Coordinates of C-alpha atoms and ligand atoms in Angstrom, one line a residue:
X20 CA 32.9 -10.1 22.8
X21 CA 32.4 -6.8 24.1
X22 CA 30.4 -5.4 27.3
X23 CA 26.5 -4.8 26.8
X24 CA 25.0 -1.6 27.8
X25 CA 22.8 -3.0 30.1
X26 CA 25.7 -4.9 32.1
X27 CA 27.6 -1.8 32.0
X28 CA 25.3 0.4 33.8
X29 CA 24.6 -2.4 36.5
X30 CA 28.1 -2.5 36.8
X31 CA 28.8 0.8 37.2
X32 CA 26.2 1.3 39.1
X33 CA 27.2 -1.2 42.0
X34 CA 30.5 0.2 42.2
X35 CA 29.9 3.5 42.7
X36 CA 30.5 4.7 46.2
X37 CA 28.0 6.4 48.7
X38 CA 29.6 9.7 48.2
X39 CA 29.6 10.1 44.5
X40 CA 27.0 12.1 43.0
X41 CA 25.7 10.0 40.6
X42 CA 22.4 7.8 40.9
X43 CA 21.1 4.6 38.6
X44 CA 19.1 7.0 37.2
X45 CA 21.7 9.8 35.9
X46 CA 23.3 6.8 34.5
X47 CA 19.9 5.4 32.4
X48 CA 19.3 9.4 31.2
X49 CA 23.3 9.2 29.9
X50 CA 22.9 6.2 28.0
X51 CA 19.9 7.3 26.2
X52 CA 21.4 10.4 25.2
X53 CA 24.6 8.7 24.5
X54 CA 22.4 6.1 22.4
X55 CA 19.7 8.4 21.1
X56 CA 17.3 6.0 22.5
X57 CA 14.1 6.5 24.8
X58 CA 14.5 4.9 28.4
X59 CA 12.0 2.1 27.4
X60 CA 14.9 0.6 25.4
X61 CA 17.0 0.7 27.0
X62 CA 17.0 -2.9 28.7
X63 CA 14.9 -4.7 26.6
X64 CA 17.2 -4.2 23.4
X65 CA 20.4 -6.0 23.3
X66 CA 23.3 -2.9 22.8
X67 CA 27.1 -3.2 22.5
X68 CA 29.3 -0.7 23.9
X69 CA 32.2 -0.5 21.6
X70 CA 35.1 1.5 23.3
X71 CA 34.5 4.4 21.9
X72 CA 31.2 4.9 23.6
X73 CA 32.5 3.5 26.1
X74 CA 35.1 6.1 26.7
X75 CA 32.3 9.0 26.0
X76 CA 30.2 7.1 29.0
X77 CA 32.9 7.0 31.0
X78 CA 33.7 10.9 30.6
X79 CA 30.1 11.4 31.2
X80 CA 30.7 9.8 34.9
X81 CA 33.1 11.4 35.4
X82 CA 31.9 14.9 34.8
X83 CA 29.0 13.8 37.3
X84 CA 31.0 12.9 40.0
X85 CA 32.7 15.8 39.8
X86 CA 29.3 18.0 40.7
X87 CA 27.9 19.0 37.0
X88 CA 24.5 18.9 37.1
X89 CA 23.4 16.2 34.7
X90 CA 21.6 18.8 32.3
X91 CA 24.9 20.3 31.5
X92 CA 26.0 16.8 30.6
X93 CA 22.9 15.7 28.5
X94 CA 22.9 19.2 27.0
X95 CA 19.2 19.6 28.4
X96 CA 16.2 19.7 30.6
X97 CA 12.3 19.6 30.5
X98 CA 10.8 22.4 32.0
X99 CA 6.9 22.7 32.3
X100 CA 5.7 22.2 28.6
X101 CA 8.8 23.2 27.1
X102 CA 12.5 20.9 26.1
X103 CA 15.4 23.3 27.0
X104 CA 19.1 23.4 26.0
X105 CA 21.0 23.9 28.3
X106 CA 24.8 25.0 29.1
X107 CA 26.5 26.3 32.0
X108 CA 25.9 30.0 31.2
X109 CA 22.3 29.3 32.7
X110 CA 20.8 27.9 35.3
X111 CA 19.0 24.6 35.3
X112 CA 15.8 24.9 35.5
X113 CA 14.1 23.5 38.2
X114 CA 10.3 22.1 39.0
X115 CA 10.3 24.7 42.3
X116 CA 10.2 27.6 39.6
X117 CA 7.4 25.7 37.6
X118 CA 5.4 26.9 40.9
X119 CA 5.0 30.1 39.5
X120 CA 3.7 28.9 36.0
X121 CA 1.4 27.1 37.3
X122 CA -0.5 30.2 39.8
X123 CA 0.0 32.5 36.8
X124 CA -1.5 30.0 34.4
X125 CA -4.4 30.2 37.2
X126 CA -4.8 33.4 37.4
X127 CA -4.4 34.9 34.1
X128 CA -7.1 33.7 31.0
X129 CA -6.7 36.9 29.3
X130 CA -6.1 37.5 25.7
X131 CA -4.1 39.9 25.5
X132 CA -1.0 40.5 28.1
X133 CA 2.3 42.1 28.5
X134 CA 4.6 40.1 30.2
X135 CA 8.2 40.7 31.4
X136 CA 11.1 37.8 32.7
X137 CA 13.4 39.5 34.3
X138 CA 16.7 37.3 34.3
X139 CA 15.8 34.9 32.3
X140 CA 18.8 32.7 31.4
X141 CA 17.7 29.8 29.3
X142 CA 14.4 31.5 28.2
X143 CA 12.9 28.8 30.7
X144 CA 9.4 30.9 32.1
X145 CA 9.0 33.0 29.2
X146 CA 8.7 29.9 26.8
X147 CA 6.7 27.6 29.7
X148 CA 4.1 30.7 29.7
X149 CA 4.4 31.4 25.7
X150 CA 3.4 27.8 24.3
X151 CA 0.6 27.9 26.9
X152 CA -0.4 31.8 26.1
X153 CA 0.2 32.1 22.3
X154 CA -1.6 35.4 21.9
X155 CA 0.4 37.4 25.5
X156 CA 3.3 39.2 24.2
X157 CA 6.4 38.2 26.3
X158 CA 9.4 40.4 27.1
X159 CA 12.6 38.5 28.1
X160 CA 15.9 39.9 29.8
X161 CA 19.4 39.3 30.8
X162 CA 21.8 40.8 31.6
X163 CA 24.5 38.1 30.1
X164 CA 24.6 37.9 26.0
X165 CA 25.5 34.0 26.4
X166 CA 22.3 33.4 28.5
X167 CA 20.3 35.5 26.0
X168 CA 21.8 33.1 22.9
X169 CA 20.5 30.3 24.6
X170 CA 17.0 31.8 24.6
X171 CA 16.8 32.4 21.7
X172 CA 18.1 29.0 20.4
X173 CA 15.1 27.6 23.2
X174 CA 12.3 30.1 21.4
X175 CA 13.5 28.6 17.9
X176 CA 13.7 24.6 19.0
X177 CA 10.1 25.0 20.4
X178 CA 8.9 27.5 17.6
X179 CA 7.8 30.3 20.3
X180 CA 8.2 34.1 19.7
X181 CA 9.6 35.8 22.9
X182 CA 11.1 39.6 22.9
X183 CA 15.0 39.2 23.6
X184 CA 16.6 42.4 25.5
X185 CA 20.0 42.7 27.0
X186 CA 19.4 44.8 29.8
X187 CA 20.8 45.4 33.7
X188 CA 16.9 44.4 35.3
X189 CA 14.7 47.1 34.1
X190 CA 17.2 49.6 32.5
X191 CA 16.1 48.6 28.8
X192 CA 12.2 48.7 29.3
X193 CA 9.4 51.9 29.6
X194 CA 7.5 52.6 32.7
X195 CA 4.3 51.5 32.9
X196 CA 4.5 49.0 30.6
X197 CA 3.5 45.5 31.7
X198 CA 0.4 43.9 33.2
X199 CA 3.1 41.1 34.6
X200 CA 6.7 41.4 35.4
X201 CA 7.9 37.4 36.7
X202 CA 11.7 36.7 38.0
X203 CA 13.5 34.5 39.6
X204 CA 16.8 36.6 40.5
X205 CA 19.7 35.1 41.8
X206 CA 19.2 35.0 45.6
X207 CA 21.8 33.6 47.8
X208 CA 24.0 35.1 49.9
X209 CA 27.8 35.2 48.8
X210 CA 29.2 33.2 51.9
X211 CA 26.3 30.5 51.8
X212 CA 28.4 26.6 51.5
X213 CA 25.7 25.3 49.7
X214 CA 27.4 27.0 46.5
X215 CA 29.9 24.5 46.9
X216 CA 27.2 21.6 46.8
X217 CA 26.2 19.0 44.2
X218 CA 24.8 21.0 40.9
X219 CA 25.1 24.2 42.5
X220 CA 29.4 24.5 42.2
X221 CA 28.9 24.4 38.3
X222 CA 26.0 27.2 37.8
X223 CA 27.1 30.7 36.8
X224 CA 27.6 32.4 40.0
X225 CA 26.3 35.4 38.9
X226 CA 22.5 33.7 38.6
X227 CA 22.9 32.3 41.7
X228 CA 24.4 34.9 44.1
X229 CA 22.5 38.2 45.1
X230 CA 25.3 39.8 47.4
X231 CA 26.5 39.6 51.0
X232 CA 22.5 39.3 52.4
X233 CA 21.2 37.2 49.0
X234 CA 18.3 39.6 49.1
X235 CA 19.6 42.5 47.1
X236 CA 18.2 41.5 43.9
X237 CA 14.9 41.0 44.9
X238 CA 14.5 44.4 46.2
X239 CA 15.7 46.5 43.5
X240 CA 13.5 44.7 41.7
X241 CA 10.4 44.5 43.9
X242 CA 11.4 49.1 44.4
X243 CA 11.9 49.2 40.2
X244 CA 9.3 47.0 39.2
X245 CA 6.4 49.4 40.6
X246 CA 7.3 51.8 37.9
X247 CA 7.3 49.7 35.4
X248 CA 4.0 47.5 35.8
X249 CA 0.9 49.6 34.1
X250 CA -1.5 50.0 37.0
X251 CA -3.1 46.4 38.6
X252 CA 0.0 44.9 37.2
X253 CA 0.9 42.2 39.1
X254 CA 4.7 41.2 40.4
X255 CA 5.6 37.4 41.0
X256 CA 9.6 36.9 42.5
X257 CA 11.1 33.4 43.5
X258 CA 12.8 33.6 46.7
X259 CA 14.6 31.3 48.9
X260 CA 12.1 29.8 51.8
X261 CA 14.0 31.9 54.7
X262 CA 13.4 35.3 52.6
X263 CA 9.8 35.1 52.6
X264 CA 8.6 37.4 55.3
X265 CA 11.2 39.9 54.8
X266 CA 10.1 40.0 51.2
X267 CA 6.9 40.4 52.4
X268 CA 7.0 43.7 55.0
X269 CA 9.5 45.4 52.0
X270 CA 6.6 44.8 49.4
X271 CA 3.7 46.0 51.8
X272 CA 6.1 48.7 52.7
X273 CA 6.4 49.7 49.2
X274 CA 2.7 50.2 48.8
X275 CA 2.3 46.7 47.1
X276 CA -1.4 45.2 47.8
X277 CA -2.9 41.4 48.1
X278 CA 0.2 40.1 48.7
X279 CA 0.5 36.2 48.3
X280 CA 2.8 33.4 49.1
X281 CA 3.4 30.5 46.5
X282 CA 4.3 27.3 48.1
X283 CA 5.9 24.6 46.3
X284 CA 5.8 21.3 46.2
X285 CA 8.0 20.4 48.8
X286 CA 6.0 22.9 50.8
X287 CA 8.1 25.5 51.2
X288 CA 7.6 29.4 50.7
X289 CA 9.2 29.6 47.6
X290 CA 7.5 32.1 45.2
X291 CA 5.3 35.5 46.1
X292 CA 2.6 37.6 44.3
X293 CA 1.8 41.2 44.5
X294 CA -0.5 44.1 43.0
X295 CA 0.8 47.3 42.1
X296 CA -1.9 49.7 42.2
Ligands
LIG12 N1 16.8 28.2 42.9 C1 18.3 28.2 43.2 C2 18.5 27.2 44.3 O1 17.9 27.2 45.3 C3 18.8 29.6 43.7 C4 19.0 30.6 42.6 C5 17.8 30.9 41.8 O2 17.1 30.1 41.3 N2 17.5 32.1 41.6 O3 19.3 26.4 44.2

């Protein structure tokens, strides 16, 4: 007789070494998607893994161990409200951007709003904002086509209308245009080692990496986005922790007021807030 699921994972989980990437609970998420099944299932119905699963699980491991994050593997990842696909031509989305979301959805009860996401790969922000703002009209950029597909295959799987435009930051858009422009540029430096890391080896470098100081992006955008915002807009950019007082002085300097710092949950700087005026 053949191997159950459940004595599979236990197995596989024991024998997994201390320096392998993979945790019980990457291995759970793979079987459900493997399965089609929801986690409660999982142990408390009796399933047979015939080899060919078996050999899909197996390549599933394997693909973890060597550093993909487990979104790429199971094809997708929650973000805020919204289910995401998701490919490595995007980032993952992670909770530390939901940190934004969740300051805007505070801030902002208005009717009617014009939004811009600058760089935003798998559509992740615009659609979080979309389902919970049906009426605000939301602008969405990138610069890579692939990224852009994936959007739009996110705004058709959740049934939200988003503006698609394939632009280089703010080249495609009018001045004085939005009430809100969002981003969360790429922002690491080009020598950091923590490219090399868990996850972070598989993403497409060019989300990821701002230049030689990781801060480049974040100020062409912070200099453009003045232009562009209609007056009291406001701009929100994730940054790295370490970049938040730097990000600070170049926004005061550029005349941006009521500056603000988002923390997430881990505490950290991560996010900041400013009013063009
Ligand atoms: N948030 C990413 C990280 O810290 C960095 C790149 C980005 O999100 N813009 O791993």
């Amino acid at each position: 007789m053949g191997q159950t699921l459940r004595e599979f994972i236990k197995e596989t989980s024991c024998s997994q070494r201390k320096d392998q990437n993979i945790q019980s609970l990457d291995l759970e998420l793979m079987a459900c998607s493997l399965f089609d099944i929801d986690r409660s299932k999982l142990f408390s119905s009796y399933i047979l893994l015939d080899q060919k699963r078996k050999a899909q699980f197996l390549s599933m491991i394997q693909r973890r161990n060597s550093g993909e994050p487990l979104a790429y593997i199971l094809g997708e990842k929650d973000f805020w409200n919204v289910e995401l696909e998701i490919n490595d031509q995007v980032l993952v989305p992670r909770p530390e951007t939901e940190t934004l979301i969740e300051d805007i959805l505070l801030s902002f009860n208005q009717h009617r709003l014009s939004v811009l996401d600058l760089g935003t790969g798998s559509g992740a922000i615009s659609l979080a904002l979309k389902k919970e703002r049906e009426e605000w009209n939301i602008f969405s950029s990138d610069f890579s086509e692939k990224a852009l597909g994936i959007a739009k295959t996110n705004s058709l799987k959740n049934d939200l209308h988003i503006f698609l435009a394939c632009s280089n930051w703010l080249n495609a858009f009018r001045p004085n245009s939005f009430d809100l422009i969002i981003s969360n540029p790429p922002y690491i430096k080009d020598d950091d080692l923590r490219l090399e890391s868990d996850g972070l080896s598989h993403e497409p470098r060019s989300a990821l990496i701002s230049g030689p100081l990781g801060i480049e992006d974040l100020y062409t955008i912070s200099d453009n986005a003045k232009d562009f915002l209609k007056k009291r807009g406001w701009l929100y950019l994730e940054h790295a922790p370490q970049q938040a007082e730097e990000l600070k002085f170049s926004l005061t300097d550029l005349g941006y007021i009521n500056i603000t710092q988002l923390i997430d949950l881990n505490g950290d700087p991560r996010a900041i807030k400013a009013l063009s005026v």
